[in-house]
Each structure stands twice: as C-alpha cells, then as structure tokens.
Amino acid sequence: MFNGPLFTEFRAMAGFAGRFLREGFRPRYEWLELANQCYAIGYQSLPLVGITSFIMGLVLTLRLRPTMVQFGATSWIPVMVGLTIIQELGPIITGLMVAGKVGSSIGAELGSMRVSEQIDAMEVSGTNPFKYLVVTRILAATLMVPILTLLADAIGLGACYLGINLQGVTSVALFTNNILGRLTFGEVLPAVGKTFFFGFAIGLIGCYKGYNADNGTEGVGAAANSAVVLASLMIFLLDLVAVGVSTAFGFI
Amino acid sequence: MPTASRHIRLVLFVLAGLACLAATLVLLGQRQNLFGASLTVRADFRNVSGLLTGNNVRLAGITVGTVKEISILNDSTVRVVMHLNRDVQPHVRKNAVASVGTDGLVGNTIVNLTAVAAPAPLIADGDVLRTTTPLAIDEMLQTLSVSNKNLVGITQDLHQITGKLNGSRALWELLGDQHVAANVRQSLRHLAGATATLQTSATDISQLTRGIRQGRGPAGYLLTDKDFAGQMRHATRQLARSTDTLAGTLGSLQRQVQTGAGPLHTLLTDTAMSGQLRQTLGHVEQGTAGFNQNMEALKHNFLLRGYFRKQAKKKAQAAGQ
Amino acid sequence: MSPALPPAPAAALPAPAPGAEVVLTVDNISKSFGDNHVLKDFSLTLHRGENVVVLGKSGSGKSVLIKCIIGLLTPDAGTIAVLGQPVATLGHAALDQLRAKVGFLFQSNALYDSMTVRENLLFPLRRHWLADHKGQEDKLVHEALDDVGLPQTIDQLPAELSGGQRKRIALARTLIVPPEIILYDEPTTGLDPVTAREIDQLIRHVQQKYHASALIISHDMNCVRLTSDRVILLAEGRSYAEGTYAELLASTDPIVHAFFE
C-alpha cells in the first residue's frame, strides 16, 4: 500500500512542501514577484469570487425564507445565513473558485514553463526558480485566499441583507446585531484560520503539478487538470479536518 | 498596466479584507467585553440549566456583561463568575437578584439580573449576588393539578349536601331561625361570588391555552415569557384562593346543617333562594367543567404532552404497585 | 599547446588562436538515467574564442552534456571545470556568478511567455548584475537587440514573434550579460533552412564581436559546417571522433561517414 502511486505522489508532494518551508524563508526574497502574484491570485480573483458569493448569499436567503416564515422565525434568517456563510460557504466557495481559477493557471503556467525550459532558463539567469516561481505563488495563495474569503463573506452577507429587504424590511444595524449576537470568536477565527490552509493547498498543489510536469504539451494540460481536481478535493478534506479540530477544541 | 497602479490596487484589496476582519473582531470583542473595563461579580446557583461561559448577562433585558467562568462548588452549588460593563455599575445594586433564563425558543441560556425595590449600596467588584430559582413550568402545572382535584372534591360535597337538603324533611323543620337564614343567605352570596371568580380564572386559563394551541406567539413564549408565567401563577393562585373560600363556605354550611342550629327551614322554603342555590351550583359545575377542559387542552398541547404522559406513567406505576 | 584528448582518433587538432587559454574542461564525465547510460567517460576541452560543435544523433546525450556544464544536471562521475572553477562543487552564489559569464541558448528558446521582449532581456541583466547597471539598462537592451537585428520587437510578447525571431531574441537575452562561453542547444532545429542559415551567420557574428567561445550542440550538418572551428562526434556516450569539419568529412569511419551523407 505504501508503494502505490498515490502514496508516492503524496510523499513527493510532502517533500515539495518541505522544500517550500526550507527555501521559502531564506533570502533572497522575491518581494516584487510576490506582489505580482498576490495581485494575480488575489485581486484578479475578486470579481469571480465576489459574484459567486453574492449569488450564494442571495439564493440562500430567498430559499430559507419560506421555511422560516412557516416557523415564524424570519428574524433568524440573518443568523442562519450569516453562520452558514462565515463558517462554511464563504471559505468553501472561495477555495473552490480560486482552485478552479488559480490552481489551474498555476499548473498550466509552471507546466508550460517547465516544458519549454523557461524554468531552466531562470536558473541559468541567476535566479532560483523555486523561490521565484513556487515560493511566491504558494505564499501569495496562502495570504490571498483568506483575504478573498473575508471579502466574499462580506459580499455574501450584503447579498443576504439585500435578499431580506426584497421581501421584508430590516435595517443594517438590526441585521449586524442579529448576526453578531450569535457569533463568537470560536466560530469566526477557525473559519478564517482554515482558509490559510486552503490557500496553501491550492498553491502547493498547483505548483507541484506544474513544476513537475512531464515533457510535452500534453503534460501541461494534465498538470492543470490534476491541479484543479486535487486542490478542490483537498479543500473538502481540509474542511473536514477543520471541523474535527474545532470540535476537539470545543469551538463548536 | 503600470506596476504602481497594480500595487495600489493590491494594497487596497488587502486593506479591505483586513478591515472586514478587524470590524468583525472589534464588534465581537465589544459584545464579549474583551476591550472595555469590567467588574467581576459572582453568584451561586443550584442549577444553571446549561449556561456556558460567554453567555450574556442581562439587566432589564439589556446585555450588560458576559459569563466568564462556571465552576462547581459542591453537589448543590454552582458558582458563576460574571464580568459586567463598568458603565452599568451605577445601575446595579448589591441586592440585585440573579436568575438563569433562556433567550428565545432555542436561544442561549442567559443570566438575568433583577433589581429589588429596596435601598442598597451600588454593586462593587467581587460582590456575590443573591439568586432565585426561576419558576418552572412543572411546578406550575403541579399546583394547578392539585387545585383541580380539590375543586372536584368540593363540587361532589356540594352535590351531596344539596341532595340531603332536598331529601330530608326533618331538616326543613330545623331551619326555623330567621337569624340563621340571613347567615346562610350571606354565605350563599359569598359562594356565588366565589364561583364567579372561579369561572373568571378558568376563562383566563382557557384563553391562555387557546393562545398556545393556536401558536400565537412561538411556543418559547410559553416557556420563558415572564409575563405569561406571572399570569399563569396569578390564575393558579386565584383558583386556589377561590377553592379555599368555597371550602370555607361549604364547611360552615355543613356545620349548620349537621348541628341543626337555626331555622334553615325559612331559607329552604324560599323558592327564589333555592333557585339561586341551584344556579350557583350550576356555575360551579360549569366552571369546573371549563377548568377540566383546560387541563385536557393543556395535556394535548404538544409542548406539555410529554409531561402529562410521564405523570400518567407514574400513576400507572403507582397503581401497579 | 593543445591538450591531448584521450580517445581522439581524429587527426591533429586545428590550431586555435596561439596560446589560447582553456575556458572549459570536461573530464571523463558519466551520466545515466536508470539503465540508460547517456554519457560514458566523455571529455572535451574548449579554448577561448573557439567554436566547437558537438555532433551526435538525437538522444545521444548532447543536451545532457551542456546541462551538466551549466550545472542544471550533475554528472554521476567526472568533473567539469568552467573558467577554472569546478561546477559540481560550487555553492549557490558562486554558481550564479559563474553562470553570469556563461550564456545558454535553449533549444526551445525558453523566452518567458508572460514578459515582453524588453522584460525578457532585462531579466538576466537585473538578476546577474543587480543595481550596478541601472542607468544603462535601456542602452544594453537596445544594443543586444541591434546585435540580432530585431530592434523593433522590443515591446512585443514572445507569442507574437516568428520562430526565427524568437531564436534571435533568445540569443539577444544570452548576450545581454556579455558571456565568455556560449552554449547553444541545437540552435537551428525546427527552423526553415533560410532562417537556419541566418542563425548560423549570427553565431559567427557573435563569435567575432564578443570573442566568446561557443559549444554548439547540433545534428544539422549545414550548421556544423558554417559555425564550427572544431567538431566532436558524440557516439555511444563518448567522444568518438574529433577534428575540423573537413577532416571528419574525409573520414572513412562508417559511423562518422553516416553523418555526412
């Protein structure tokens, strides 16, 4: 079992992560490239993530409403939607969208750079391609996914507010009080914390797949594809782990 | 795109994200008194009904603090340490009473602080507050049940007495004294009054039950609403009082009949009087019927069904033994 | 003067510039991937100002050789000395310094797709030289582009260029940090004959202008003829024959002869 291709792959990926930790925090630091990657991974994903979370917030509110009306508990809609978005939907939607958009593009970009010897070219140009390409992307994904998630949460809650006001009336103050009244640090902080791991997984898997792409253009497509699939799967696995850990620490 | 403009956008993007986080944390922190000055008070409860650290402390319905620590002192005492906002210090006095309550139907458990109308110095750090056990719906229903049984017994007694009164010829002769007649009339007037009260309270309860059954106001209202609890208690107490009056009146009547003192005769030959008496008894019966009906309704109410089923089981067990 | 190469069956070495120093020594290196022994005890020497072509069939380990020279691969055995420094034992910083003096023209050009021509050229410049040449960057970029005859492409992306143009830009990127040794990995492969001849001429032009030595990997006989001062035939993992183009052309050895048909 420990010699299967899956395990070999997993071990290689762990080695890749170890290399990231060893090389990532030693000079020379590629600040400019890190900023560029943050821009590409974070800022440029915002429209996509924003639209999805807006729709999810709105749809969730409108779907919940009839049921809550039956129970005479319409005042609970903000709390339910808020908790759902902040704890699960925001992080997961952001993670999946970023995995789809960024994971594939990292996989394809590094894959084609590998195949067309651009990575070798960087190395002979006095640049550590691992630092320049991999470390910056993993770091950027790790830092940007939480930010994207926070903004996605805010947008989703805004959509919820809008959804409530479509069929009823609530004020911003009441709405925030409704949500905040039920939230605790133990519910918010783990939800934010896990997104760092989501981002790390997306960056790591995308880079690993691209950096180790097989020769040939086919390898590039395979790298991009498997990066998305694996990253999406990993996000759900990490989410499961996050629930387990939060429960173990008594946050839930 | 020029790099500088990209960087500005990136910085704005990051700042926006961090602002969201900061806003959430600050707002949550305010609610949990992480940042404000606070004073610590304690209260010892017999039962905290699932209170957790972080639950709110309310004064007159306003959140003024949070529960910081819950520890078991011994098998019947739980110590709850609370942090209160400094700003409410001028409004809480040492004699305030703490009780554990619930916030809404499925809401959090909370600690309620209730001011007592008596002079006392302002609360200070480290004070221990008095506590009360909140009125439990179980106890309320038990009292109600006892009152109901009493009422049934009384009505049966009354029936017997009227039967005797109607059937015994010797009795009519005994009742010759004018004085007693006046007494009895007065007593019966009392009785009429008492039954009227009884009926009113039965109607009260009936209304409440109907309200519950129609789901007017979520069911949590029944369980937690102080107003309702008060009303219920009031109704029960009134019922108990009226049964007491009734028992007293009937007791004196019985005594009079048994001793044969005084001319009850006059009274009993008075057709108008006996009509009144019959009507009164009708009222009592009606009232009791209504009350029984209410009890029945309560038994079928989904929230209390479990309770009654348990009672029935207990009774069955007792009968079995 | 010229060092004797152990397995050289070919005729006398062509005389490089008299007294020319040795800039590159490959000494008995071996490299294998699994059971595939690509290089077996291969040796070669490169002198200053000399163009040496390593000729061999596809898959004969030519690319592996120059990747070992630049330090992208590490040989299993043997040593490589570039400008007197042993490549395999150098640390990161020293290796980077050494690489600044060695140009590498990749077979697939390896232009950075996401950058314009200008940014492509600036990349090695900034990486190797850092702040020293801040003010001269523009001048150096234009100079390098003029060398390869494509000054007008400066703001284009690699994807907008033709294959020949891309090769020239890649060469310009190799030249922008003036190299002492240039390694060409199949410079004419995949190009049409006309463009290939232009590249060959460019290689000669560069040799004259920069007085750089060049190690050229190729199996294009026209390229070999036009660019070589000396030819080494790589077969079965070792240096099978060595000499000038004319000498090898005259060889009667069947393996050597096979390349010239």
PDB file of C-alpha atoms in Angstrom, chain A:
ATOM      1  CA  MET A   1       0.000   0.000   0.000  1.00  0.00           C
ATOM      2  CA  PHE A   2       2.821   2.346   0.834  1.00  0.00           C
ATOM      3  CA  ASN A   3       4.363   1.851  -2.559  1.00  0.00           C
ATOM      4  CA  GLY A   4       1.260   2.650  -4.569  1.00  0.00           C
ATOM      5  CA  PRO A   5       1.368   5.559  -6.984  1.00  0.00           C
ATOM      6  CA  LEU A   6      -0.953   7.574  -4.765  1.00  0.00           C
ATOM      7  CA  PHE A   7       1.337   7.258  -1.796  1.00  0.00           C
ATOM      8  CA  THR A   8       4.407   8.026  -3.864  1.00  0.00           C
ATOM      9  CA  GLU A   9       2.677  11.128  -5.148  1.00  0.00           C
ATOM     10  CA  PHE A  10       1.687  12.136  -1.662  1.00  0.00           C
ATOM     11  CA  ARG A  11       5.197  11.686  -0.396  1.00  0.00           C
ATOM     12  CA  ALA A  12       6.628  13.678  -3.278  1.00  0.00           C
ATOM     13  CA  MET A  13       4.164  16.461  -2.510  1.00  0.00           C
ATOM     14  CA  ALA A  14       5.144  16.427   1.145  1.00  0.00           C
ATOM     15  CA  GLY A  15       8.749  16.717   0.037  1.00  0.00           C
ATOM     16  CA  PHE A  16       7.777  19.648  -2.144  1.00  0.00           C
ATOM     17  CA  ALA A  17       6.087  21.310   0.826  1.00  0.00           C
ATOM     18  CA  GLY A  18       9.190  20.665   2.900  1.00  0.00           C
ATOM     19  CA  ARG A  19      11.326  22.310   0.245  1.00  0.00           C
ATOM     20  CA  PHE A  20       8.965  25.278   0.306  1.00  0.00           C
ATOM     21  CA  LEU A  21       9.422  25.612   4.050  1.00  0.00           C
ATOM     22  CA  ARG A  22      13.188  25.261   3.801  1.00  0.00           C
ATOM     23  CA  GLU A  23      13.753  27.618   0.900  1.00  0.00           C
ATOM     24  CA  GLY A  24      10.814  29.954   1.305  1.00  0.00           C
ATOM     25  CA  PHE A  25      12.026  31.746   4.374  1.00  0.00           C
ATOM     26  CA  ARG A  26      15.623  32.236   3.433  1.00  0.00           C
ATOM     27  CA  PRO A  27      16.908  35.126   1.322  1.00  0.00           C
ATOM     28  CA  ARG A  28      16.816  36.127  -1.346  1.00  0.00           C
ATOM     29  CA  TYR A  29      13.200  37.210  -1.071  1.00  0.00           C
ATOM     30  CA  GLU A  30      11.322  37.849  -4.271  1.00  0.00           C
ATOM     31  CA  TRP A  31       9.134  40.667  -2.945  1.00  0.00           C
ATOM     32  CA  LEU A  32       8.251  42.147  -6.309  1.00  0.00           C
ATOM     33  CA  GLU A  33       7.220  38.820  -7.757  1.00  0.00           C
ATOM     34  CA  LEU A  34       5.285  38.044  -4.577  1.00  0.00           C
ATOM     35  CA  ALA A  35       3.372  41.295  -5.017  1.00  0.00           C
ATOM     36  CA  ASN A  36       2.698  40.446  -8.654  1.00  0.00           C
ATOM     37  CA  GLN A  37       1.415  37.020  -7.724  1.00  0.00           C
ATOM     38  CA  CYS A  38      -0.733  38.439  -4.925  1.00  0.00           C
ATOM     39  CA  TYR A  39      -2.223  40.770  -7.477  1.00  0.00           C
ATOM     40  CA  ALA A  40      -2.897  37.956  -9.934  1.00  0.00           C
ATOM     41  CA  ILE A  41      -4.155  35.448  -7.400  1.00  0.00           C
ATOM     42  CA  GLY A  42      -5.962  37.795  -5.046  1.00  0.00           C
ATOM     43  CA  TYR A  43      -7.130  40.935  -6.756  1.00  0.00           C
ATOM     44  CA  GLN A  44      -7.890  39.343 -10.084  1.00  0.00           C
ATOM     45  CA  SER A  45      -9.930  36.561  -8.486  1.00  0.00           C
ATOM     46  CA  LEU A  46     -12.121  39.019  -6.618  1.00  0.00           C
ATOM     47  CA  PRO A  47     -14.745  39.522  -9.352  1.00  0.00           C
ATOM     48  CA  LEU A  48     -15.260  35.791  -9.730  1.00  0.00           C
ATOM     49  CA  VAL A  49     -15.346  35.088  -6.014  1.00  0.00           C
ATOM     50  CA  GLY A  50     -17.475  38.166  -5.392  1.00  0.00           C
ATOM     51  CA  ILE A  51     -20.121  37.201  -7.910  1.00  0.00           C
ATOM     52  CA  THR A  52     -20.366  33.630  -6.666  1.00  0.00           C
ATOM     53  CA  SER A  53     -20.633  34.552  -3.028  1.00  0.00           C
ATOM     54  CA  PHE A  54     -23.124  37.313  -3.799  1.00  0.00           C
ATOM     55  CA  ILE A  55     -25.347  34.831  -5.595  1.00  0.00           C
ATOM     56  CA  MET A  56     -24.958  32.229  -2.872  1.00  0.00           C
ATOM     57  CA  GLY A  57     -25.870  34.736  -0.159  1.00  0.00           C
ATOM     58  CA  LEU A  58     -28.918  35.934  -2.067  1.00  0.00           C
ATOM     59  CA  VAL A  59     -30.129  32.487  -3.090  1.00  0.00           C
ATOM     60  CA  LEU A  60     -29.648  31.084   0.381  1.00  0.00           C
ATOM     61  CA  THR A  61     -31.686  33.906   1.882  1.00  0.00           C
ATOM     62  CA  LEU A  62     -34.519  33.585  -0.604  1.00  0.00           C
ATOM     63  CA  ARG A  63     -34.612  29.797  -0.259  1.00  0.00           C
ATOM     64  CA  LEU A  64     -34.605  29.871   3.516  1.00  0.00           C
ATOM     65  CA  ARG A  65     -37.301  32.462   3.800  1.00  0.00           C
ATOM     66  CA  PRO A  66     -40.436  30.359   3.110  1.00  0.00           C
ATOM     67  CA  THR A  67     -39.415  27.773   5.692  1.00  0.00           C
ATOM     68  CA  MET A  68     -38.547  30.363   8.270  1.00  0.00           C
ATOM     69  CA  VAL A  69     -41.877  32.110   7.675  1.00  0.00           C
ATOM     70  CA  GLN A  70     -43.644  28.832   8.428  1.00  0.00           C
ATOM     71  CA  PHE A  71     -41.912  28.680  11.760  1.00  0.00           C
ATOM     72  CA  GLY A  72     -42.458  32.353  12.374  1.00  0.00           C
ATOM     73  CA  ALA A  73     -38.717  32.768  12.692  1.00  0.00           C
ATOM     74  CA  THR A  74     -37.888  35.250   9.930  1.00  0.00           C
ATOM     75  CA  SER A  75     -35.728  37.158  12.364  1.00  0.00           C
ATOM     76  CA  TRP A  76     -33.414  34.169  12.385  1.00  0.00           C
ATOM     77  CA  ILE A  77     -32.587  34.385   8.678  1.00  0.00           C
ATOM     78  CA  PRO A  78     -29.578  36.706   9.132  1.00  0.00           C
ATOM     79  CA  VAL A  79     -28.149  34.462  11.815  1.00  0.00           C
ATOM     80  CA  MET A  80     -28.581  31.281   9.803  1.00  0.00           C
ATOM     81  CA  VAL A  81     -27.280  32.725   6.563  1.00  0.00           C
ATOM     82  CA  GLY A  82     -24.518  34.560   8.403  1.00  0.00           C
ATOM     83  CA  LEU A  83     -23.317  31.486  10.213  1.00  0.00           C
ATOM     84  CA  THR A  84     -23.504  29.383   7.061  1.00  0.00           C
ATOM     85  CA  ILE A  85     -21.583  31.911   5.009  1.00  0.00           C
ATOM     86  CA  ILE A  86     -18.937  32.748   7.568  1.00  0.00           C
ATOM     87  CA  GLN A  87     -18.294  29.213   8.736  1.00  0.00           C
ATOM     88  CA  GLU A  88     -18.644  27.136   5.616  1.00  0.00           C
ATOM     89  CA  LEU A  89     -19.954  28.649   2.431  1.00  0.00           C
ATOM     90  CA  GLY A  90     -17.561  31.607   2.232  1.00  0.00           C
ATOM     91  CA  PRO A  91     -14.380  29.584   2.741  1.00  0.00           C
ATOM     92  CA  ILE A  92     -15.525  26.683   0.564  1.00  0.00           C
ATOM     93  CA  ILE A  93     -16.830  28.785  -2.319  1.00  0.00           C
ATOM     94  CA  THR A  94     -13.717  30.932  -2.282  1.00  0.00           C
ATOM     95  CA  GLY A  95     -11.487  27.892  -2.049  1.00  0.00           C
ATOM     96  CA  LEU A  96     -13.177  26.132  -4.932  1.00  0.00           C
ATOM     97  CA  MET A  97     -13.314  29.168  -7.166  1.00  0.00           C
ATOM     98  CA  VAL A  98      -9.677  30.003  -6.506  1.00  0.00           C
ATOM     99  CA  ALA A  99      -8.714  26.359  -7.006  1.00  0.00           C
ATOM    100  CA  GLY A 100     -10.504  26.433 -10.337  1.00  0.00           C
ATOM    101  CA  LYS A 101      -9.138  29.743 -11.495  1.00  0.00           C
ATOM    102  CA  VAL A 102      -5.735  29.993  -9.889  1.00  0.00           C
ATOM    103  CA  GLY A 103      -4.863  26.344  -9.315  1.00  0.00           C
ATOM    104  CA  SER A 104      -5.307  25.543 -12.980  1.00  0.00           C
ATOM    105  CA  SER A 105      -3.483  28.637 -14.153  1.00  0.00           C
ATOM    106  CA  ILE A 106      -0.535  27.972 -11.863  1.00  0.00           C
ATOM    107  CA  GLY A 107      -0.449  24.352 -13.001  1.00  0.00           C
ATOM    108  CA  ALA A 108      -0.599  25.328 -16.660  1.00  0.00           C
ATOM    109  CA  GLU A 109       1.825  28.229 -16.342  1.00  0.00           C
ATOM    110  CA  LEU A 110       4.522  26.361 -14.478  1.00  0.00           C
ATOM    111  CA  GLY A 111       3.882  23.275 -16.590  1.00  0.00           C
ATOM    112  CA  SER A 112       4.465  25.146 -19.807  1.00  0.00           C
ATOM    113  CA  MET A 113       7.476  26.900 -18.290  1.00  0.00           C
ATOM    114  CA  ARG A 114       8.894  23.534 -17.374  1.00  0.00           C
ATOM    115  CA  VAL A 115       8.173  22.030 -20.770  1.00  0.00           C
ATOM    116  CA  SER A 116       9.608  24.973 -22.705  1.00  0.00           C
ATOM    117  CA  GLU A 117      12.719  25.110 -20.486  1.00  0.00           C
ATOM    118  CA  GLN A 118      11.816  28.513 -19.048  1.00  0.00           C
ATOM    119  CA  ILE A 119      12.441  27.172 -15.576  1.00  0.00           C
ATOM    120  CA  ASP A 120      15.923  26.065 -16.622  1.00  0.00           C
ATOM    121  CA  ALA A 121      16.436  29.438 -18.270  1.00  0.00           C
ATOM    122  CA  MET A 122      15.655  31.158 -14.994  1.00  0.00           C
ATOM    123  CA  GLU A 123      18.115  29.020 -13.187  1.00  0.00           C
ATOM    124  CA  VAL A 124      20.934  29.878 -15.578  1.00  0.00           C
ATOM    125  CA  SER A 125      19.944  33.525 -15.326  1.00  0.00           C
ATOM    126  CA  GLY A 126      20.973  33.574 -11.703  1.00  0.00           C
ATOM    127  CA  THR A 127      17.522  33.036 -10.294  1.00  0.00           C
ATOM    128  CA  ASN A 128      16.366  30.235  -8.065  1.00  0.00           C
ATOM    129  CA  PRO A 129      13.221  29.244  -9.949  1.00  0.00           C
ATOM    130  CA  PHE A 130      11.830  27.507  -6.907  1.00  0.00           C
ATOM    131  CA  LYS A 131      11.943  30.743  -4.979  1.00  0.00           C
ATOM    132  CA  TYR A 132      10.945  32.913  -7.865  1.00  0.00           C
ATOM    133  CA  LEU A 133       8.071  30.781  -9.133  1.00  0.00           C
ATOM    134  CA  VAL A 134       6.986  28.359  -6.446  1.00  0.00           C
ATOM    135  CA  VAL A 135       7.557  30.133  -3.158  1.00  0.00           C
ATOM    136  CA  THR A 136       5.957  33.345  -4.367  1.00  0.00           C
ATOM    137  CA  ARG A 137       2.888  31.554  -5.690  1.00  0.00           C
ATOM    138  CA  ILE A 138       2.356  29.389  -2.631  1.00  0.00           C
ATOM    139  CA  LEU A 139       2.826  32.363  -0.334  1.00  0.00           C
ATOM    140  CA  ALA A 140       0.549  34.526  -2.433  1.00  0.00           C
ATOM    141  CA  ALA A 141      -2.185  31.882  -2.450  1.00  0.00           C
ATOM    142  CA  THR A 142      -1.800  31.312   1.286  1.00  0.00           C
ATOM    143  CA  LEU A 143      -2.142  35.009   2.016  1.00  0.00           C
ATOM    144  CA  MET A 144      -4.738  35.951  -0.571  1.00  0.00           C
ATOM    145  CA  VAL A 145      -7.326  33.200  -0.083  1.00  0.00           C
ATOM    146  CA  PRO A 146      -8.095  34.382   3.483  1.00  0.00           C
ATOM    147  CA  ILE A 147      -8.458  37.957   2.254  1.00  0.00           C
ATOM    148  CA  LEU A 148     -10.678  36.810  -0.589  1.00  0.00           C
ATOM    149  CA  THR A 149     -12.725  34.775   1.868  1.00  0.00           C
ATOM    150  CA  LEU A 150     -13.229  37.744   4.165  1.00  0.00           C
ATOM    151  CA  LEU A 151     -14.388  39.869   1.255  1.00  0.00           C
ATOM    152  CA  ALA A 152     -16.551  37.018  -0.031  1.00  0.00           C
ATOM    153  CA  ASP A 153     -18.144  36.749   3.431  1.00  0.00           C
ATOM    154  CA  ALA A 154     -18.831  40.461   3.438  1.00  0.00           C
ATOM    155  CA  ILE A 155     -20.322  40.334  -0.062  1.00  0.00           C
ATOM    156  CA  GLY A 156     -22.402  37.272   0.791  1.00  0.00           C
ATOM    157  CA  LEU A 157     -23.778  38.931   3.900  1.00  0.00           C
ATOM    158  CA  GLY A 158     -24.503  42.042   1.871  1.00  0.00           C
ATOM    159  CA  ALA A 159     -26.465  39.860  -0.535  1.00  0.00           C
ATOM    160  CA  CYS A 160     -28.320  38.348   2.411  1.00  0.00           C
ATOM    161  CA  TYR A 161     -29.207  41.816   3.628  1.00  0.00           C
ATOM    162  CA  LEU A 162     -30.445  42.642   0.167  1.00  0.00           C
ATOM    163  CA  GLY A 163     -32.417  39.394  -0.004  1.00  0.00           C
ATOM    164  CA  ILE A 164     -34.174  40.128   3.256  1.00  0.00           C
ATOM    165  CA  ASN A 165     -35.037  43.617   2.121  1.00  0.00           C
ATOM    166  CA  LEU A 166     -36.503  42.269  -1.111  1.00  0.00           C
ATOM    167  CA  GLN A 167     -39.370  40.693   0.795  1.00  0.00           C
ATOM    168  CA  GLY A 168     -39.277  42.376   4.133  1.00  0.00           C
ATOM    169  CA  VAL A 169     -37.533  45.182   5.879  1.00  0.00           C
ATOM    170  CA  THR A 170     -34.547  45.200   8.116  1.00  0.00           C
ATOM    171  CA  SER A 171     -32.032  47.861   8.964  1.00  0.00           C
ATOM    172  CA  VAL A 172     -28.283  47.494   8.748  1.00  0.00           C
ATOM    173  CA  ALA A 173     -27.938  47.939  12.496  1.00  0.00           C
ATOM    174  CA  LEU A 174     -30.534  45.287  13.279  1.00  0.00           C
ATOM    175  CA  PHE A 175     -29.030  42.975  10.703  1.00  0.00           C
ATOM    176  CA  THR A 176     -25.497  43.249  12.079  1.00  0.00           C
ATOM    177  CA  ASN A 177     -26.760  42.939  15.618  1.00  0.00           C
ATOM    178  CA  ASN A 178     -28.721  39.840  14.658  1.00  0.00           C
ATOM    179  CA  ILE A 179     -25.655  38.197  13.209  1.00  0.00           C
ATOM    180  CA  LEU A 180     -23.099  39.340  15.723  1.00  0.00           C
ATOM    181  CA  GLY A 181     -25.359  38.452  18.598  1.00  0.00           C
ATOM    182  CA  ARG A 182     -24.953  34.788  17.756  1.00  0.00           C
ATOM    183  CA  LEU A 183     -21.327  34.764  16.660  1.00  0.00           C
ATOM    184  CA  THR A 184     -18.424  34.007  18.909  1.00  0.00           C
ATOM    185  CA  PHE A 185     -14.693  34.180  18.329  1.00  0.00           C
ATOM    186  CA  GLY A 186     -14.678  30.407  18.444  1.00  0.00           C
ATOM    187  CA  GLU A 187     -16.890  30.363  15.388  1.00  0.00           C
ATOM    188  CA  VAL A 188     -15.194  33.099  13.395  1.00  0.00           C
ATOM    189  CA  LEU A 189     -11.495  32.541  13.963  1.00  0.00           C
ATOM    190  CA  PRO A 190     -11.280  28.843  12.989  1.00  0.00           C
ATOM    191  CA  ALA A 191     -13.267  29.676   9.852  1.00  0.00           C
ATOM    192  CA  VAL A 192     -10.706  32.337   8.963  1.00  0.00           C
ATOM    193  CA  GLY A 193      -7.803  30.163  10.033  1.00  0.00           C
ATOM    194  CA  LYS A 194      -8.676  27.247   7.822  1.00  0.00           C
ATOM    195  CA  THR A 195      -8.634  29.428   4.712  1.00  0.00           C
ATOM    196  CA  PHE A 196      -4.878  29.843   5.106  1.00  0.00           C
ATOM    197  CA  PHE A 197      -4.597  26.107   4.691  1.00  0.00           C
ATOM    198  CA  PHE A 198      -6.971  26.184   1.734  1.00  0.00           C
ATOM    199  CA  GLY A 199      -4.749  28.756   0.057  1.00  0.00           C
ATOM    200  CA  PHE A 200      -1.617  26.838   0.895  1.00  0.00           C
ATOM    201  CA  ALA A 201      -3.101  23.648  -0.563  1.00  0.00           C
ATOM    202  CA  ILE A 202      -4.140  25.410  -3.765  1.00  0.00           C
ATOM    203  CA  GLY A 203      -0.731  26.997  -4.231  1.00  0.00           C
ATOM    204  CA  LEU A 204       1.197  23.889  -3.276  1.00  0.00           C
ATOM    205  CA  ILE A 205      -0.749  21.512  -5.497  1.00  0.00           C
ATOM    206  CA  GLY A 206      -0.780  23.867  -8.470  1.00  0.00           C
ATOM    207  CA  CYS A 207       2.951  24.466  -8.185  1.00  0.00           C
ATOM    208  CA  TYR A 208       3.783  20.836  -7.552  1.00  0.00           C
ATOM    209  CA  LYS A 209       1.816  19.672 -10.557  1.00  0.00           C
ATOM    210  CA  GLY A 210       3.174  22.384 -12.828  1.00  0.00           C
ATOM    211  CA  TYR A 211       6.764  22.279 -11.606  1.00  0.00           C
ATOM    212  CA  ASN A 212       6.927  18.539 -12.135  1.00  0.00           C
ATOM    213  CA  ALA A 213       5.035  18.476 -15.406  1.00  0.00           C
ATOM    214  CA  ASP A 214       6.101  15.776 -17.802  1.00  0.00           C
ATOM    215  CA  ASN A 215       7.653  16.863 -21.045  1.00  0.00           C
ATOM    216  CA  GLY A 216       5.320  17.678 -23.866  1.00  0.00           C
ATOM    217  CA  THR A 217       2.281  19.873 -24.199  1.00  0.00           C
ATOM    218  CA  GLU A 218       0.070  17.051 -23.014  1.00  0.00           C
ATOM    219  CA  GLY A 219       1.836  17.250 -19.678  1.00  0.00           C
ATOM    220  CA  VAL A 220       0.788  20.884 -19.334  1.00  0.00           C
ATOM    221  CA  GLY A 221      -2.903  20.065 -19.718  1.00  0.00           C
ATOM    222  CA  ALA A 222      -2.602  17.147 -17.352  1.00  0.00           C
ATOM    223  CA  ALA A 223      -0.833  19.339 -14.809  1.00  0.00           C
ATOM    224  CA  ALA A 224      -3.531  21.996 -14.962  1.00  0.00           C
ATOM    225  CA  ASN A 225      -6.340  19.476 -14.782  1.00  0.00           C
ATOM    226  CA  SER A 226      -4.991  17.391 -11.948  1.00  0.00           C
ATOM    227  CA  ALA A 227      -4.083  20.562 -10.032  1.00  0.00           C
ATOM    228  CA  VAL A 228      -7.730  21.677 -10.044  1.00  0.00           C
ATOM    229  CA  VAL A 229      -9.118  18.258  -9.196  1.00  0.00           C
ATOM    230  CA  LEU A 230      -6.682  17.584  -6.405  1.00  0.00           C
ATOM    231  CA  ALA A 231      -6.896  21.099  -4.966  1.00  0.00           C
ATOM    232  CA  SER A 232     -10.710  21.002  -4.893  1.00  0.00           C
ATOM    233  CA  LEU A 233     -10.680  17.626  -3.211  1.00  0.00           C
ATOM    234  CA  MET A 234      -8.064  18.812  -0.762  1.00  0.00           C
ATOM    235  CA  ILE A 235     -10.208  21.784   0.213  1.00  0.00           C
ATOM    236  CA  PHE A 236     -13.033  19.493   1.252  1.00  0.00           C
ATOM    237  CA  LEU A 237     -10.658  17.214   3.124  1.00  0.00           C
ATOM    238  CA  LEU A 238      -9.156  20.180   4.947  1.00  0.00           C
ATOM    239  CA  ASP A 239     -12.626  21.421   5.761  1.00  0.00           C
ATOM    240  CA  LEU A 240     -13.419  18.074   7.316  1.00  0.00           C
ATOM    241  CA  VAL A 241     -10.222  18.262   9.323  1.00  0.00           C
ATOM    242  CA  ALA A 242     -11.093  21.808  10.379  1.00  0.00           C
ATOM    243  CA  VAL A 243     -14.467  20.687  11.703  1.00  0.00           C
ATOM    244  CA  GLY A 244     -12.785  17.876  13.592  1.00  0.00           C
ATOM    245  CA  VAL A 245     -10.198  20.175  15.106  1.00  0.00           C
ATOM    246  CA  SER A 246     -12.732  22.844  16.049  1.00  0.00           C
ATOM    247  CA  THR A 247     -14.877  20.218  17.696  1.00  0.00           C
ATOM    248  CA  ALA A 248     -11.916  18.784  19.531  1.00  0.00           C
ATOM    249  CA  PHE A 249     -11.064  22.230  20.871  1.00  0.00           C
ATOM    250  CA  GLY A 250     -14.646  22.860  21.790  1.00  0.00           C
ATOM    251  CA  PHE A 251     -15.197  25.798  19.448  1.00  0.00           C
ATOM    252  CA  ILE A 252     -18.435  24.379  18.099  1.00  0.00           C
TER     253      ILE A 252
END
